[in-house]
Short mmCIF file of C-alpha atoms in Angstrom, two decimals:
data_model
loop_
_atom_site.label_atom_id
_atom_site.label_comp_id
_atom_site.label_asym_id
_atom_site.label_seq_id
_atom_site.Cartn_x
_atom_site.Cartn_y
_atom_site.Cartn_z
CA GLN A 21 -11.15 -7.00 -3.28
CA SER A 22 -8.01 -7.60 -1.25
CA ALA A 23 -4.83 -5.85 -2.22
CA LEU A 24 -1.55 -7.50 -3.05
CA THR A 25 0.74 -7.73 0.00
CA GLN A 26 3.78 -5.48 0.23
CA PRO A 27 5.98 -4.63 3.20
CA ALA A 28 4.99 -1.29 4.69
CA SER A 29 8.53 0.02 4.62
CA VAL A 30 12.05 -0.77 3.55
CA SER A 31 15.24 1.20 3.93
CA GLY A 32 18.77 1.25 2.65
CA SER A 33 21.87 3.39 2.49
CA PRO A 34 23.06 5.16 -0.64
CA GLY A 35 24.80 2.76 -2.98
CA GLN A 36 23.18 -0.32 -1.49
CA SER A 37 20.58 -2.56 -3.11
CA ILE A 38 17.12 -3.22 -1.75
CA ALA A 39 14.25 -5.47 -2.76
CA ILE A 40 10.52 -4.97 -2.34
CA SER A 41 8.27 -8.00 -2.44
CA CYS A 42 4.70 -8.17 -3.67
CA THR A 43 2.70 -11.28 -2.82
CA GLY A 44 -0.49 -12.24 -4.56
CA THR A 45 -2.42 -15.39 -5.28
CA ASN A 46 -3.11 -17.94 -7.99
CA SER A 47 -5.74 -15.54 -9.27
CA ASP A 48 -3.36 -12.72 -10.09
CA ILE A 49 0.44 -12.79 -9.91
CA GLY A 50 0.52 -16.58 -10.03
CA ILE A 51 -1.14 -16.87 -13.43
CA TYR A 52 -0.52 -13.58 -15.23
CA ASN A 53 2.74 -12.05 -16.43
CA TYR A 54 1.21 -8.62 -16.03
CA VAL A 55 2.92 -7.30 -12.93
CA SER A 56 3.78 -3.61 -12.91
CA TRP A 57 5.64 -1.39 -10.47
CA TYR A 58 5.04 2.32 -9.85
CA GLN A 59 7.05 4.96 -8.04
CA GLN A 60 5.21 7.79 -6.32
CA HIS A 61 6.85 10.81 -4.75
CA PRO A 62 4.82 12.82 -2.21
CA GLY A 63 2.15 14.91 -3.87
CA LYS A 64 2.92 13.53 -7.31
CA ALA A 65 1.24 11.10 -9.67
CA PRO A 66 2.57 7.55 -9.85
CA LYS A 67 5.22 6.79 -12.46
CA LEU A 68 5.48 3.47 -14.29
CA MET A 69 8.85 1.84 -13.53
CA ILE A 70 8.32 -1.78 -14.62
CA TYR A 71 5.66 -3.48 -16.74
CA ASP A 72 4.92 -7.07 -17.72
CA VAL A 73 6.98 -8.40 -14.77
CA SER A 74 10.43 -7.21 -15.81
CA ASN A 75 10.32 -4.67 -18.62
CA ARG A 76 11.50 -1.10 -18.12
CA PRO A 77 9.83 1.74 -20.02
CA SER A 78 12.11 4.02 -21.97
CA GLY A 79 13.83 6.48 -19.67
CA VAL A 80 13.71 4.39 -16.50
CA SER A 81 17.12 3.73 -15.00
CA ASN A 82 18.56 0.24 -15.34
CA ARG A 83 19.13 0.35 -11.58
CA PHE A 84 15.51 -0.80 -11.40
CA SER A 85 14.86 -4.46 -12.13
CA ALA A 86 12.09 -6.89 -11.31
CA SER A 87 11.13 -10.53 -11.43
CA LYS A 88 8.44 -12.98 -10.44
CA SER A 89 8.38 -16.43 -8.90
CA GLY A 90 5.13 -18.20 -8.22
CA ASN A 91 2.74 -15.83 -6.51
CA THR A 92 5.42 -13.30 -5.53
CA ALA A 93 6.95 -10.50 -7.56
CA SER A 94 9.96 -8.47 -6.54
CA LEU A 95 11.38 -5.08 -7.40
CA THR A 96 15.09 -4.54 -6.89
CA ILE A 97 16.74 -1.14 -6.81
CA SER A 98 20.52 -1.19 -6.99
CA GLY A 99 22.92 1.65 -6.28
CA LEU A 100 20.35 3.43 -4.10
CA GLN A 101 20.18 7.18 -4.56
CA SER A 102 18.43 9.79 -2.48
CA GLU A 103 15.92 10.45 -5.28
CA ASP A 104 14.75 6.85 -5.05
CA GLU A 105 13.10 7.68 -1.74
CA ALA A 106 9.39 7.32 -2.52
CA ASP A 107 6.41 5.02 -2.22
CA TYR A 108 6.38 1.98 -4.49
CA TYR A 109 3.29 0.08 -5.60
CA CYS A 110 2.98 -3.18 -7.44
CA SER A 111 -0.05 -4.12 -9.49
CA SER A 112 -1.27 -7.22 -11.27
CA LYS A 113 -3.99 -8.27 -13.61
CA ARG A 114 -6.63 -10.24 -11.69
CA GLY A 115 -9.30 -12.13 -13.55
CA SER A 116 -10.31 -11.35 -17.10
CA ASN A 117 -11.18 -7.73 -16.56
CA SER A 118 -9.67 -6.49 -13.34
CA LEU A 119 -6.51 -5.11 -11.82
CA VAL A 120 -5.31 -4.92 -8.25
CA PHE A 121 -2.65 -2.80 -6.56
CA GLY A 122 -0.44 -3.64 -3.64
CA GLY A 123 -0.74 -1.70 -0.42
CA GLY A 124 2.44 0.23 -1.12
CA THR A 125 5.95 0.28 0.35
CA LYS A 126 7.68 3.37 1.67
CA LEU A 127 11.36 3.36 0.73
CA THR A 128 13.64 5.39 2.96
CA VAL A 129 17.19 6.14 1.85
CA LEU A 130 19.19 6.53 5.04
CA GLN B 15 4.26 14.62 -26.05
CA VAL B 16 1.55 12.66 -24.29
CA GLN B 17 -0.19 14.50 -21.47
CA LEU B 18 -3.25 13.92 -19.35
CA VAL B 19 -4.49 17.11 -17.74
CA GLN B 20 -7.19 16.84 -15.11
CA SER B 21 -9.60 19.42 -13.81
CA GLY B 22 -8.95 21.24 -10.57
CA SER B 23 -9.70 20.46 -6.96
CA GLU B 24 -13.31 20.29 -5.85
CA LEU B 25 -14.97 20.92 -2.50
CA LYS B 26 -18.43 19.39 -2.30
CA LYS B 27 -21.08 18.82 0.33
CA PRO B 28 -22.32 15.34 1.15
CA GLY B 29 -25.02 14.26 -1.26
CA ALA B 30 -23.75 16.43 -4.12
CA SER B 31 -22.21 15.25 -7.38
CA VAL B 32 -18.86 15.96 -9.00
CA LYS B 33 -17.49 15.48 -12.50
CA VAL B 34 -13.75 15.20 -13.01
CA SER B 35 -12.30 15.66 -16.48
CA CYS B 36 -9.14 14.21 -17.96
CA LYS B 37 -8.05 15.82 -21.24
CA ALA B 38 -5.62 13.84 -23.33
CA SER B 39 -3.14 15.46 -25.68
CA GLY B 40 -0.34 14.13 -27.83
CA TYR B 41 -2.34 11.08 -28.84
CA THR B 42 -5.85 10.08 -29.83
CA LEU B 43 -8.03 9.12 -26.88
CA ARG B 44 -9.49 6.17 -28.79
CA SER B 45 -6.11 4.46 -29.14
CA HIS B 46 -5.67 3.49 -25.49
CA ALA B 47 -8.03 2.41 -22.71
CA MET B 48 -8.46 4.87 -19.87
CA ASN B 49 -8.42 3.82 -16.24
CA TRP B 50 -9.35 5.58 -13.02
CA VAL B 51 -7.49 5.20 -9.73
CA ARG B 52 -8.41 6.53 -6.30
CA GLN B 53 -6.02 7.45 -3.51
CA ALA B 54 -7.57 8.37 -0.18
CA PRO B 55 -5.53 10.67 2.09
CA GLY B 56 -2.44 8.84 3.34
CA GLN B 57 -3.56 5.62 1.69
CA GLY B 58 -2.54 3.48 -1.26
CA LEU B 59 -3.74 3.27 -4.83
CA GLU B 60 -7.09 1.68 -5.54
CA TRP B 61 -8.16 0.66 -9.04
CA MET B 62 -11.65 1.91 -9.83
CA GLY B 63 -12.08 0.47 -13.29
CA TRP B 64 -11.63 1.40 -16.91
CA ILE B 65 -13.42 2.57 -20.02
CA ASN B 66 -13.00 1.16 -23.49
CA THR B 67 -12.28 4.31 -25.47
CA ASN B 68 -13.38 2.72 -28.74
CA THR B 69 -16.82 1.55 -27.64
CA GLY B 70 -17.35 3.78 -24.61
CA ASN B 71 -18.12 0.66 -22.57
CA PRO B 72 -17.12 1.11 -18.91
CA SER B 73 -16.14 -1.58 -16.44
CA TYR B 74 -16.19 -0.91 -12.72
CA ALA B 75 -14.23 -2.55 -9.93
CA GLN B 76 -16.01 -3.93 -6.87
CA GLY B 77 -16.95 -1.06 -4.64
CA PHE B 78 -17.28 1.39 -7.51
CA THR B 79 -20.62 0.44 -8.95
CA GLY B 80 -23.75 2.54 -8.78
CA ARG B 81 -22.49 6.02 -7.87
CA PHE B 82 -19.51 6.11 -10.21
CA VAL B 83 -19.76 6.72 -13.95
CA PHE B 84 -16.98 6.78 -16.54
CA SER B 85 -17.68 8.56 -19.81
CA LEU B 86 -15.95 10.04 -22.84
CA ASP B 87 -16.18 12.91 -25.26
CA THR B 88 -13.90 11.87 -28.09
CA SER B 89 -14.56 15.10 -29.95
CA VAL B 90 -12.48 16.90 -27.32
CA ASN B 91 -10.23 13.94 -26.45
CA THR B 92 -11.49 13.92 -22.86
CA ALA B 93 -12.51 11.26 -20.36
CA TYR B 94 -14.73 11.93 -17.38
CA LEU B 95 -15.42 10.50 -13.95
CA GLN B 96 -18.69 11.42 -12.31
CA ILE B 97 -19.48 10.59 -8.71
CA SER B 98 -22.98 11.11 -7.36
CA SER B 99 -24.38 11.11 -3.82
CA LEU B 100 -20.97 12.04 -2.46
CA GLU B 101 -19.97 10.76 0.96
CA ALA B 102 -17.14 11.85 3.25
CA GLU B 103 -15.40 8.57 2.41
CA ASP B 104 -15.13 9.70 -1.23
CA THR B 105 -12.59 12.32 -0.19
CA ALA B 106 -9.52 11.37 -2.19
CA VAL B 107 -7.28 12.20 -5.10
CA TYR B 108 -8.62 10.73 -8.31
CA TYR B 109 -6.25 9.91 -11.15
CA CYS B 110 -6.89 9.06 -14.76
CA ALA B 111 -4.26 6.74 -16.21
CA ARG B 112 -3.67 5.65 -19.79
CA ALA B 113 -3.24 1.93 -20.34
CA GLN B 114 -0.44 0.55 -22.44
CA TYR B 115 -1.53 -1.58 -25.37
CA SER B 116 -1.47 -4.71 -23.20
CA GLY B 117 -3.99 -2.94 -21.01
CA ASN B 118 -2.36 -3.93 -17.77
CA ALA B 119 0.16 -1.17 -17.12
CA TYR B 120 -0.43 2.56 -17.01
CA ASP B 121 2.20 4.57 -18.81
CA TYR B 122 0.78 8.09 -18.45
CA TRP B 123 -1.10 9.55 -15.54
CA GLY B 124 -3.00 12.74 -14.96
CA GLN B 125 -1.78 15.02 -12.20
CA GLY B 126 -4.68 13.99 -9.97
CA THR B 127 -7.82 15.80 -8.83
CA LEU B 128 -8.49 16.23 -5.14
CA VAL B 129 -12.16 15.85 -4.29
CA THR B 130 -13.01 16.89 -0.75
CA VAL B 131 -16.44 16.04 0.64
CA SER B 132 -17.29 18.03 3.74
CA SER B 133 -20.29 19.74 5.21
#
């Protein structure tokens, strides 16, 4: 099954804002409000940052926000900090009993 | 607090089998579905499927049928992933991940188990 499409890399300077896109289809992002975003530092397990399109779990900074339009979801990180440097993955429900991840985006804080 | 603790790294020969455990603490295993995610070296996350922790019924993603088996032992609050007939391409870190109640986001993850398949 094909992955959701994310840019391979994005970068930004401390204090700036960046956005990471995640493009799917009418079989996943387009019809389900079940998009999640995960942050993964090297050698660590992924961490849930956003669920159900735009909801932040308790403890996640409000510098992280997300939205969806049509078949594309987006994660925005404002006030970039060095500790935000990581890989970011989106995911979406696909079909009645399946989930798909994006290919991942490497965020570099310059 | 909720924790998922996985078993340690494994080095296996092609054709062998491996069983990875994922012990849950801080909550009852039956209360949340358990998912498995694979990450090959230098690659992204790949959803393998999930197991209904109430019924024990597993569901496998495309590409993970046949050699992959999800199971539970609720008496010890532990989920398992077994892979048989290992191939070099199975070399990866395997994660267990607890689903939120909606089932579509994973709020707690194990630390990952590296399975290396090499002759």
